[in-house]
mmCIF file of C-alpha atoms and ligand atoms in Angstrom:
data_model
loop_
_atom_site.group_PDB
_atom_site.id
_atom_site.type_symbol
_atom_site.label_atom_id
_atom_site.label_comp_id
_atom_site.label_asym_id
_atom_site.label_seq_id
_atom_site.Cartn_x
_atom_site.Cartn_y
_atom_site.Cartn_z
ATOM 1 C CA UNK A 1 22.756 16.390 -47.700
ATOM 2 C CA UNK A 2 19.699 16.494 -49.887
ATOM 3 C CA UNK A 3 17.523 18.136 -46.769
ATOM 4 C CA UNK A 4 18.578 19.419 -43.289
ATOM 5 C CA UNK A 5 15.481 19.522 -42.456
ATOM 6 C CA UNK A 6 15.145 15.525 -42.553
ATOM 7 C CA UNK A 7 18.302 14.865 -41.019
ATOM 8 C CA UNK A 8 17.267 17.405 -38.434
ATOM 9 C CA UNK A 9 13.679 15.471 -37.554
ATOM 10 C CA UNK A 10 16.159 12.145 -37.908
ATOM 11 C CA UNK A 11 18.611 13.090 -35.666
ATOM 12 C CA UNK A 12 16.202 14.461 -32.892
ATOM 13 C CA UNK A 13 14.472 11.731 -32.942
ATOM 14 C CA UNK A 14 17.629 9.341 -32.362
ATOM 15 C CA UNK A 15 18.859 11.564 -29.800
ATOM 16 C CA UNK A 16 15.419 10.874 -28.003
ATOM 17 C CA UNK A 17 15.261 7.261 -27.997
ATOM 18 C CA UNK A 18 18.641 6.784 -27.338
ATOM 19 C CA UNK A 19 19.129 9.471 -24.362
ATOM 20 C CA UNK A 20 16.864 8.301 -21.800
ATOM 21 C CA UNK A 21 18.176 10.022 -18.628
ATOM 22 C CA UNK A 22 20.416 13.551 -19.275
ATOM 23 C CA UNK A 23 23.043 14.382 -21.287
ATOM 24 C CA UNK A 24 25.756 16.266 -21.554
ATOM 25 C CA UNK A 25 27.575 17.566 -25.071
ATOM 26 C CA UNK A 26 31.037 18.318 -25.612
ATOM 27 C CA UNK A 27 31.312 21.858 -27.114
ATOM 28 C CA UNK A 28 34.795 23.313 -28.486
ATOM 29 C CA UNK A 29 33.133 26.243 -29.953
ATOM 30 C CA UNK A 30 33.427 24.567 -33.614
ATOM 31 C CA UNK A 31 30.700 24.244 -36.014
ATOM 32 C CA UNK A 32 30.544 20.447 -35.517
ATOM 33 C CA UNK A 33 29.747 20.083 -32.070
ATOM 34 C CA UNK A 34 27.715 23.174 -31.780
ATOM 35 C CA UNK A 35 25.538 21.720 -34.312
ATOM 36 C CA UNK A 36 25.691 18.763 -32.157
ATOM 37 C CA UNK A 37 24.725 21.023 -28.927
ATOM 38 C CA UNK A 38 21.897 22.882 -30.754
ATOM 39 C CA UNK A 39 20.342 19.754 -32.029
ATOM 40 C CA UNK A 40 20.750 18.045 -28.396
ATOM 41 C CA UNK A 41 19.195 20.582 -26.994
ATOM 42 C CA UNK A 42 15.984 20.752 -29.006
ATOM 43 C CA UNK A 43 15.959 16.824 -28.599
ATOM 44 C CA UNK A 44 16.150 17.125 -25.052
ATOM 45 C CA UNK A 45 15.498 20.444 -23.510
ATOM 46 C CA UNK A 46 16.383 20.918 -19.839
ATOM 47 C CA UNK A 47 18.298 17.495 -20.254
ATOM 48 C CA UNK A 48 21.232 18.230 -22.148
ATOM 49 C CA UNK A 49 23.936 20.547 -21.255
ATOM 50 C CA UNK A 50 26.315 21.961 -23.378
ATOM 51 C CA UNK A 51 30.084 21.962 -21.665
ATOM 52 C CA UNK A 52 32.577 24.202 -22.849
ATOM 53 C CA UNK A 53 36.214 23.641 -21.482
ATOM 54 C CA UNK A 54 38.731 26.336 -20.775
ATOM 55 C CA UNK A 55 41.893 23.879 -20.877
ATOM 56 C CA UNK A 56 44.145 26.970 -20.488
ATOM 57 C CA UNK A 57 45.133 26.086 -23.886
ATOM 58 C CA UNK A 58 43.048 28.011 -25.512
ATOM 59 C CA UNK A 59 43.890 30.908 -27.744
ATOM 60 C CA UNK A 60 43.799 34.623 -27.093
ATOM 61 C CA UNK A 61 39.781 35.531 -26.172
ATOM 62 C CA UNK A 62 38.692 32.380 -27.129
ATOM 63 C CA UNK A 63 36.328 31.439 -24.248
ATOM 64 C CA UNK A 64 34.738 35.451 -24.679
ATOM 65 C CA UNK A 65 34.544 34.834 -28.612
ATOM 66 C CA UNK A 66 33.064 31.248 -27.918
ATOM 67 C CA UNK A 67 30.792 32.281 -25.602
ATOM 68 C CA UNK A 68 29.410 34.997 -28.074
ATOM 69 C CA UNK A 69 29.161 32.799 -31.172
ATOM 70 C CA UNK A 70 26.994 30.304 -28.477
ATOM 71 C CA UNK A 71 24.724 33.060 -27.149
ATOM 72 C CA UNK A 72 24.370 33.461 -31.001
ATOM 73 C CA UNK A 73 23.608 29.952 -31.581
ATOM 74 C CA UNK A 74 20.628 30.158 -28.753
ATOM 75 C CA UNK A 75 22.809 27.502 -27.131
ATOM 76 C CA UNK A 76 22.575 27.054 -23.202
ATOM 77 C CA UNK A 77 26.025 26.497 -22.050
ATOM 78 C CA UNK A 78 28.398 26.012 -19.159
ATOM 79 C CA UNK A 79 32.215 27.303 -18.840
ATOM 80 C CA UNK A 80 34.668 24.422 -17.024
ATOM 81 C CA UNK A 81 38.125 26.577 -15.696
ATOM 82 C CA UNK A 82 40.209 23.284 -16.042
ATOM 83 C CA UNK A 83 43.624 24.655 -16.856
ATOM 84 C CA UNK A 84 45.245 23.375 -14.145
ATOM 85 C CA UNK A 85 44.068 20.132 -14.752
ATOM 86 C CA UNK A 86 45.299 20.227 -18.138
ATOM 87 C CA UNK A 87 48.810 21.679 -17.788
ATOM 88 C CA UNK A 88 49.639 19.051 -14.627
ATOM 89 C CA UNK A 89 48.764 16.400 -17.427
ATOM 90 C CA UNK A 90 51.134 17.264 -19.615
ATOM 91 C CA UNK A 91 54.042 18.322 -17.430
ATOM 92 C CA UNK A 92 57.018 16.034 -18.302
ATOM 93 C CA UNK A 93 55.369 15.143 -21.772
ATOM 94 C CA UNK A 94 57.258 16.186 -25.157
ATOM 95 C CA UNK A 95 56.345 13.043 -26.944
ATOM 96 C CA UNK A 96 53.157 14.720 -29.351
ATOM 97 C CA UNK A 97 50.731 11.578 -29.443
ATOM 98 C CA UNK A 98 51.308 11.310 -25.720
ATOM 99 C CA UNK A 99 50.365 15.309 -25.204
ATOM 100 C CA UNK A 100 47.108 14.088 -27.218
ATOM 101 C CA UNK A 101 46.202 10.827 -25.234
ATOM 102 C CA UNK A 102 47.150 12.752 -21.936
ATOM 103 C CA UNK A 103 44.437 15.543 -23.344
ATOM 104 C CA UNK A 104 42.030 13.032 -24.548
ATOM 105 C CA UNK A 105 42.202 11.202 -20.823
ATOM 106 C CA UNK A 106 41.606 14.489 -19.313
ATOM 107 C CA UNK A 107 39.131 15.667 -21.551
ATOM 108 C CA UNK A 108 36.901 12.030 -20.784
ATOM 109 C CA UNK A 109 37.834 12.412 -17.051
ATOM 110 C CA UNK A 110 36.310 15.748 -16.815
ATOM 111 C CA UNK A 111 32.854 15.105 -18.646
ATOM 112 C CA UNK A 112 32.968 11.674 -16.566
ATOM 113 C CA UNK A 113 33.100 14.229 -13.223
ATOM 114 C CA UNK A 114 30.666 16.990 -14.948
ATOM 115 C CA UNK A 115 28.333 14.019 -15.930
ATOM 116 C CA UNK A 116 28.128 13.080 -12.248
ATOM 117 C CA UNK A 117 27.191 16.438 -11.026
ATOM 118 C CA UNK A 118 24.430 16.619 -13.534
ATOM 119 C CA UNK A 119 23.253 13.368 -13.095
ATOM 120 C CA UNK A 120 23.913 12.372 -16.821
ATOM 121 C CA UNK A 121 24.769 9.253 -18.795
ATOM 122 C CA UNK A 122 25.604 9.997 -22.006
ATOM 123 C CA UNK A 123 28.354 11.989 -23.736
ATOM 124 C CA UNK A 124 27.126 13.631 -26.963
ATOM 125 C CA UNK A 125 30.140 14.702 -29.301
ATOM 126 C CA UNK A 126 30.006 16.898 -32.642
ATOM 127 C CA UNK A 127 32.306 13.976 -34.568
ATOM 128 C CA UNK A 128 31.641 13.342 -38.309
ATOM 129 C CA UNK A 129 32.943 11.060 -40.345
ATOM 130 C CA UNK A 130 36.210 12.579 -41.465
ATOM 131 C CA UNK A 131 37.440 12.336 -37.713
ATOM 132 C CA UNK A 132 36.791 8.755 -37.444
ATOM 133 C CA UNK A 133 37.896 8.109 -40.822
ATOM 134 C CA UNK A 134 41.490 9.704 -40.190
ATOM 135 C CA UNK A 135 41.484 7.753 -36.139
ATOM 136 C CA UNK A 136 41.995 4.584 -38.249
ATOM 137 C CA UNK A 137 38.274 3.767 -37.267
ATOM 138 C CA UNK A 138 37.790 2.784 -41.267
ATOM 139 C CA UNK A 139 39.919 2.518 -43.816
ATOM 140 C CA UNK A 140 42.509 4.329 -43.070
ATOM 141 C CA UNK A 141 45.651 3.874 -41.166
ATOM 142 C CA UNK A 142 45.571 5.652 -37.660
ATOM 143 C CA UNK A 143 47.046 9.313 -38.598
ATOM 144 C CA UNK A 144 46.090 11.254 -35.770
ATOM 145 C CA UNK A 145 44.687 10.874 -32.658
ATOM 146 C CA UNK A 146 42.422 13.280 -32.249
ATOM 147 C CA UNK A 147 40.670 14.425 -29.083
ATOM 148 C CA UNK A 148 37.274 13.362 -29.706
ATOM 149 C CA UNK A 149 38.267 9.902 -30.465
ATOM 150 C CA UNK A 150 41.059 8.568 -29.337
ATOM 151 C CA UNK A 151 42.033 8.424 -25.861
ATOM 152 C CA UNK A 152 38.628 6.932 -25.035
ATOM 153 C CA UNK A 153 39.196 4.744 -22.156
ATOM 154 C CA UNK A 154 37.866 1.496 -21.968
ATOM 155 C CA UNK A 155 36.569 1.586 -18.775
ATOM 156 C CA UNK A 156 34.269 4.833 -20.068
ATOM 157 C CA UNK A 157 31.070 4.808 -17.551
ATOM 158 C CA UNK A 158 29.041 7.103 -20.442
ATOM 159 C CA UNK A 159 27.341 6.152 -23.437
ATOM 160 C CA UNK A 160 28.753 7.810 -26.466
ATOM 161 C CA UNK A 161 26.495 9.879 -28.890
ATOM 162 C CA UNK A 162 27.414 11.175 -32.212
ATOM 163 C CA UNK A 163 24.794 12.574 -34.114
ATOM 164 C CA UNK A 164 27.180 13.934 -37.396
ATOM 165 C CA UNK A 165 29.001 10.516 -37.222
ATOM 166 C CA UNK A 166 28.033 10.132 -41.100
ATOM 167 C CA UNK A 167 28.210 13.188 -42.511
ATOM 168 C CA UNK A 168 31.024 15.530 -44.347
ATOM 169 C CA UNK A 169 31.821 18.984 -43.315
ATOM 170 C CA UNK A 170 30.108 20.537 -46.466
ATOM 171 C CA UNK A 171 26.859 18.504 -45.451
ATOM 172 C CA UNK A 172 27.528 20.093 -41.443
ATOM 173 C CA UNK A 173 27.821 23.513 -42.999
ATOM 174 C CA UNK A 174 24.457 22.918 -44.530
ATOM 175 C CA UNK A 175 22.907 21.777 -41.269
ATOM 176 C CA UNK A 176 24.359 24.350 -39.763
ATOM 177 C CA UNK A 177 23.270 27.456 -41.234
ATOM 178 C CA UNK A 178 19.630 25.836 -41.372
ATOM 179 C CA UNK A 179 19.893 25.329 -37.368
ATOM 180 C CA UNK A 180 20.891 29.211 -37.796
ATOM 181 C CA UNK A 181 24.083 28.828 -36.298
ATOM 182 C CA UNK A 182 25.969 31.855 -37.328
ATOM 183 C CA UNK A 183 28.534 31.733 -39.868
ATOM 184 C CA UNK A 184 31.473 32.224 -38.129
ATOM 185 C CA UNK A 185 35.181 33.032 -40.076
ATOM 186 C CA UNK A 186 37.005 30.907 -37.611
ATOM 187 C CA UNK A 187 39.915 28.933 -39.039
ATOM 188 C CA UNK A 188 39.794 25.250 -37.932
ATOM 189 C CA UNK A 189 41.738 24.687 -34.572
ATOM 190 C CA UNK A 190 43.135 21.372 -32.951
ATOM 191 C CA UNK A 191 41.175 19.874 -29.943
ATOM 192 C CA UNK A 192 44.448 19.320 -27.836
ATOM 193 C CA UNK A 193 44.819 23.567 -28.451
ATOM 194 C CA UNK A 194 48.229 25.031 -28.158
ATOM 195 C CA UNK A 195 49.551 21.906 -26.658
ATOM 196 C CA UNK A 196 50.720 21.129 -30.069
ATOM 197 C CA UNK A 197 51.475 24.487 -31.230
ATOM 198 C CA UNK A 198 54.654 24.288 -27.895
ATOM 199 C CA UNK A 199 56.758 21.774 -29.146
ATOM 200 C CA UNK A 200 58.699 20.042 -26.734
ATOM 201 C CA UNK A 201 57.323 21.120 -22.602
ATOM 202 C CA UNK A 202 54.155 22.338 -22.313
ATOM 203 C CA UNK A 203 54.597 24.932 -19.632
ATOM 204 C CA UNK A 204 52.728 27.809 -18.391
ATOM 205 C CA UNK A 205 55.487 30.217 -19.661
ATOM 206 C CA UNK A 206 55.764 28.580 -22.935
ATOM 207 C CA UNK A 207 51.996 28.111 -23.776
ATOM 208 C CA UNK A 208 51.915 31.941 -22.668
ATOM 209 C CA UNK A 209 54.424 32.279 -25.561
ATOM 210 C CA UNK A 210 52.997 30.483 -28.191
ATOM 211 C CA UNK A 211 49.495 32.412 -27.140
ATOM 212 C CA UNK A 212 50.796 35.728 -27.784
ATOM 213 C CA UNK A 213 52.826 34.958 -31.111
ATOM 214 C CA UNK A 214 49.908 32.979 -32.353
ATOM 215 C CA UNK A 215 47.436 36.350 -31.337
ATOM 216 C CA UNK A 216 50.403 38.362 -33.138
ATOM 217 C CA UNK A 217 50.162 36.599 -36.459
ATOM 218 C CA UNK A 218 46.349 36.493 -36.303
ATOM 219 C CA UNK A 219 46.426 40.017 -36.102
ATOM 220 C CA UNK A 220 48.286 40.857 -38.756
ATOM 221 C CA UNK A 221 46.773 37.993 -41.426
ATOM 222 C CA UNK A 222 43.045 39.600 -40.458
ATOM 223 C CA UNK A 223 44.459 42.847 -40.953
ATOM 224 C CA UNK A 224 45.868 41.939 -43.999
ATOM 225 C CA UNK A 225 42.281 40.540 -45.266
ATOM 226 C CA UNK A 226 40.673 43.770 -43.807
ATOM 227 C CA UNK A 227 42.784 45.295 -46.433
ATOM 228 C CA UNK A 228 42.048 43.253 -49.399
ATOM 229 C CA UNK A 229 45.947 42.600 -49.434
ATOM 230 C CA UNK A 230 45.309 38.977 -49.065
ATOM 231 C CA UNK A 231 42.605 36.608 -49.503
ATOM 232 C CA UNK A 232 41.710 34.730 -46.277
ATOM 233 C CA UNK A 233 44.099 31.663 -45.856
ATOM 234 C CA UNK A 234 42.676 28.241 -44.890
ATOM 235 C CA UNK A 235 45.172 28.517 -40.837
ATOM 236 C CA UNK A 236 47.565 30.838 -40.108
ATOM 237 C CA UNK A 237 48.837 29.908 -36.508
ATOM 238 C CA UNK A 238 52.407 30.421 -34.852
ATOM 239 C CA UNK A 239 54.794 27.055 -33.360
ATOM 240 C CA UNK A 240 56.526 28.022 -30.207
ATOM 241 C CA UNK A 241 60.008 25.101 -31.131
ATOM 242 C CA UNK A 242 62.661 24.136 -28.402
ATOM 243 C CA UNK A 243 65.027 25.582 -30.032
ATOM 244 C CA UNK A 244 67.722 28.257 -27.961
ATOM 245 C CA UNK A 245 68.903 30.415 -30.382
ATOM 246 C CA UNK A 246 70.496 33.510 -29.566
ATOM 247 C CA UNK A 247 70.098 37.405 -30.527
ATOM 248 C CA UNK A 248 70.879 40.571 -29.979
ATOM 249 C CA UNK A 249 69.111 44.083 -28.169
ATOM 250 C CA UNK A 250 71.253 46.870 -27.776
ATOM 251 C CA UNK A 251 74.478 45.533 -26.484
ATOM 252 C CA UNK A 252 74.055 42.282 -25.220
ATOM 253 C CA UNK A 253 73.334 38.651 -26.921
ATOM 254 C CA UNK A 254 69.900 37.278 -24.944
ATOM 255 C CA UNK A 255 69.003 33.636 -26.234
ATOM 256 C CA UNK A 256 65.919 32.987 -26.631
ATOM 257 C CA UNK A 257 63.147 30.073 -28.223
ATOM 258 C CA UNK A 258 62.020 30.238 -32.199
ATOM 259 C CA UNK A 259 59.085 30.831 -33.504
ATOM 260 C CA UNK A 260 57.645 29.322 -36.860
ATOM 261 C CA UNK A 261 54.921 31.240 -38.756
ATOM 262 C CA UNK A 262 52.401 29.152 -40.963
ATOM 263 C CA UNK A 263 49.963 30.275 -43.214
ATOM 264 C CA UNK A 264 48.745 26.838 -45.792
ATOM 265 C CA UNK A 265 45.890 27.420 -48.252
ATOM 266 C CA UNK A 266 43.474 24.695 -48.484
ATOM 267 C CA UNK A 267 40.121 23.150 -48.963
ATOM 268 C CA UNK A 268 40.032 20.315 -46.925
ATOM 269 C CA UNK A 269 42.973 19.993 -44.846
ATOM 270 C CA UNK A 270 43.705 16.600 -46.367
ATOM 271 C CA UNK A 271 45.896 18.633 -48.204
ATOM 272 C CA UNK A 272 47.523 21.930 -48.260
ATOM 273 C CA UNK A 273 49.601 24.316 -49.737
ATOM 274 C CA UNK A 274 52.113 27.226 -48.050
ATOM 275 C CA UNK A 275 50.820 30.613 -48.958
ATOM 276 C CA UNK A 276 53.154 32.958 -50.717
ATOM 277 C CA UNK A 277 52.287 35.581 -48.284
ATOM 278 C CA UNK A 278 53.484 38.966 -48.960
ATOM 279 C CA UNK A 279 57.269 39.239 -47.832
ATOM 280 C CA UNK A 280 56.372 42.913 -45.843
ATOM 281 C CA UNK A 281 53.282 40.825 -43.948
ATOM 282 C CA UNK A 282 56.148 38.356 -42.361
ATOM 283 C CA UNK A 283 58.505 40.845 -41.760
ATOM 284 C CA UNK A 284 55.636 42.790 -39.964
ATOM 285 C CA UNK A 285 54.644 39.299 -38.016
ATOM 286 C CA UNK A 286 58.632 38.648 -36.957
ATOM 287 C CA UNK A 287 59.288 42.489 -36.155
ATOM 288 C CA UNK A 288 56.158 42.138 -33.657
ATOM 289 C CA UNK A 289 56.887 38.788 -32.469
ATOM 290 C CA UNK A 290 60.665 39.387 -31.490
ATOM 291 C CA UNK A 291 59.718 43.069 -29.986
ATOM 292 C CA UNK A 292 56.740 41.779 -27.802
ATOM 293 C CA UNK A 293 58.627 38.882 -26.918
ATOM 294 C CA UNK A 294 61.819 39.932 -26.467
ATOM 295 C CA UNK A 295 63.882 37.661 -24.032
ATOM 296 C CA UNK A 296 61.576 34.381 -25.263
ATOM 297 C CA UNK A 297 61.556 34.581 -28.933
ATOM 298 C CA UNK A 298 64.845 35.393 -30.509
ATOM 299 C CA UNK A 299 64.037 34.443 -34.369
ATOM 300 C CA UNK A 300 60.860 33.857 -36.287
ATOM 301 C CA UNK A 301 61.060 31.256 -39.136
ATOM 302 C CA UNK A 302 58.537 31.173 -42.077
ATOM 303 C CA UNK A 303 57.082 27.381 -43.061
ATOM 304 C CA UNK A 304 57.446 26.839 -46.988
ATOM 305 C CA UNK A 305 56.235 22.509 -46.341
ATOM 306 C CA UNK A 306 53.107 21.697 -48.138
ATOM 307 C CA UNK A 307 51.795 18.891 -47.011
ATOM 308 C CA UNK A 308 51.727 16.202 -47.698
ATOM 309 C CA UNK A 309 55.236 15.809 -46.959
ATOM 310 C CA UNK A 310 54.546 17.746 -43.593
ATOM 311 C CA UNK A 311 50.842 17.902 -41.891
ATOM 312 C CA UNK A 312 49.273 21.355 -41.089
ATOM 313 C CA UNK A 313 50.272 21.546 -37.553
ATOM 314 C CA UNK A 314 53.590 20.662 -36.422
ATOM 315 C CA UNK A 315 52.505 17.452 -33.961
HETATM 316 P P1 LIG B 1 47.175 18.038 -39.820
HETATM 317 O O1 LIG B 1 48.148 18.652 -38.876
HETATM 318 O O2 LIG B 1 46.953 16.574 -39.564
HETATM 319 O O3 LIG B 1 45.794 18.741 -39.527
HETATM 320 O O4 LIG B 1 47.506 18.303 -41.269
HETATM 321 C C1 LIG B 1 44.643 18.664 -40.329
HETATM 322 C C2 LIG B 1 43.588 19.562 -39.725
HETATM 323 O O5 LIG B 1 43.152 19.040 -38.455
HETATM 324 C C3 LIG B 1 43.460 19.960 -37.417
HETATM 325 N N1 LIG B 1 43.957 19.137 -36.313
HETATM 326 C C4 LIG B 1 43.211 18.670 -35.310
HETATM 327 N N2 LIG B 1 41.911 18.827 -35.020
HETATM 328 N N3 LIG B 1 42.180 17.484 -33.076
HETATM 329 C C5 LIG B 1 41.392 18.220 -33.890
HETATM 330 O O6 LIG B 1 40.209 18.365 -33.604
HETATM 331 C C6 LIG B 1 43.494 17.277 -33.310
HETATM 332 O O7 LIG B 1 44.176 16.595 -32.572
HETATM 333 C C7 LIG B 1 44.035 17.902 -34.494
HETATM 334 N N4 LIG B 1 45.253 17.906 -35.040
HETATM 335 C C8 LIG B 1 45.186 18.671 -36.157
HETATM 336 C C9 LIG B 1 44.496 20.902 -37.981
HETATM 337 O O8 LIG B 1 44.474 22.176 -37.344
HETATM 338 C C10 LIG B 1 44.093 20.966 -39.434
HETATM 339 O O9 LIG B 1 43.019 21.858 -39.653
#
């Protein structure tokens, strides 16, 4: 992007001709779709509302963290409690592209029903061309449904608005940091949440699992950068797998689930690398995991896949 400032004036401008009545945006806290918000919201003042939704998914203190880096942002927003919602969507489900189509429906059902209530027609979302790219929208064969575009329904009563629909994350951080969004060190994380960080059910206990163990290894990696023993990796996230494995405390053998730790290096996340993280980090990360969990995680594995042949997350 040769000037944010142009795109800025451009994209304001669009958003004003093509918004007539209210809007309301679609904001996961990321740097795409908060630059989407913030640039909404000078288009169209009072008329836009931001919508943040707490799919009780979510990571450890991510709606108070959100929330923060939004007040930062000078963005107006509005907190949806929808776990509920989202966990009776997926109970049953294992398959992972059907945990992401039953998110996506619930996502689009929600902003129809928040629409409604303020009187809005249009759906602004933060997507850029990458996420379109990799839906099979272009050239490329459909690799992942993600949230923000699949599992749009055809019957959709909004109009869909994407501002960043052309540009490249580079050209977003750009934009970003000259809508003085603050830079924020958060590692990229999946729209459908720790739905596909629980492999197999998706269940109140187990998402409360993979919560903790993924808090656990976040921890100890930003501890670990705090220290200068690492530089900071690209994710580093924790898979709760369906696995019952069994282990020991004191005298008795308790089973329990596993736990995979993964930590990739990368630059775009069209491809990555497994760190070589220091061996006394993972034995830290397991030693935590297996104590604070003890009687639901009974053995914590370490992810050596680069990918390709794997992907970044496990679904
Ligand atoms: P994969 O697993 O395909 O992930 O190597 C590449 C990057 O995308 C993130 N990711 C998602 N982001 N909705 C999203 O918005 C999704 O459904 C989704 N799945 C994966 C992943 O964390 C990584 O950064």
């Amino acid at each position: 992007m040769k000037d944010p400032e142009a795109f800025r004036l451009e994209a304001v401008a669009t958003l004003r001709r093509r918004v007539t009545g209210r809007a309301i945006v679609a904001a996961s806290g990321g740097i795409d779709s908060t630059a989407a918000a913030v640039l909404t919201q000078q288009a169209l003042g009072e008329r836009a509302r931001s919508i943040f939704v707490d799919t009780g998914l979510l990571r450890e203190g991510e709606v108070e963290k959100v929330g923060a880096f939004f007040r930062a942002s000078d963005l107006e927003y509005t907190v949806v409690p929808a776990a509920e919602r989202f966990l009776g969507a997926l109970e049953g489900v294992v398959d992972p592209e059907e945990k992401r189509r039953r998110i996506g429906t619930a996502f689009i059902r929600l902003f129809e029903e928040e629409a409604v209530r303020f009187s809005a027609d249009s759906l602004v979302q933060g997507t850029i061309a990458p996420d379109w790219i990799e839906s099979g929208g272009a050239l490329r064969d459909t690799i992942k449904t993600h949230h923000n575009v699949g599992g749009l329904p055809k019957d959709l009563k909004l109009q869909i608005v994407e501002p960043l629909r052309d540009l490249y994350k580079d050209e977003v951080r750009t934009l970003a940091a000259h809508l003085k969004i603050p830079r924020a060190d958060r590692q990229p994380f999946p729209g459908p949440g720790l739905a596909v960080r629980v492999s197999g059910p998706v269940t109140v206990d187990r998402v409360a699992v993979a919560r903790r163990a993924n808090a656990i290894v976040e921890e100890e990696v930003d501890r670990a950068i705090a220290e200068g023993r690492i530089a900071r990796p690209w994710q580093y996230f924790a898979v709760l797998l369906p696995v019952r494995t069994v282990g020991v405390t004191g005298d008795n053998r308790v089973y329990g689930e596993a736990v995979s730790v993964r930590i990739v290096e990368s630059i775009d996340a069209m491809s990555a690398v497994a760190a070589a993280a220091p061996w006394e980090l993972l034995r830290t990360i397991a030693e935590r995991i297996t104590r604070e969990l003890t009687g639901k995680v009974s053995r914590v594995l370490y992810d050596i896949t680069d990918k390709p042949p794997a992907t970044i997350e496990w679904e």
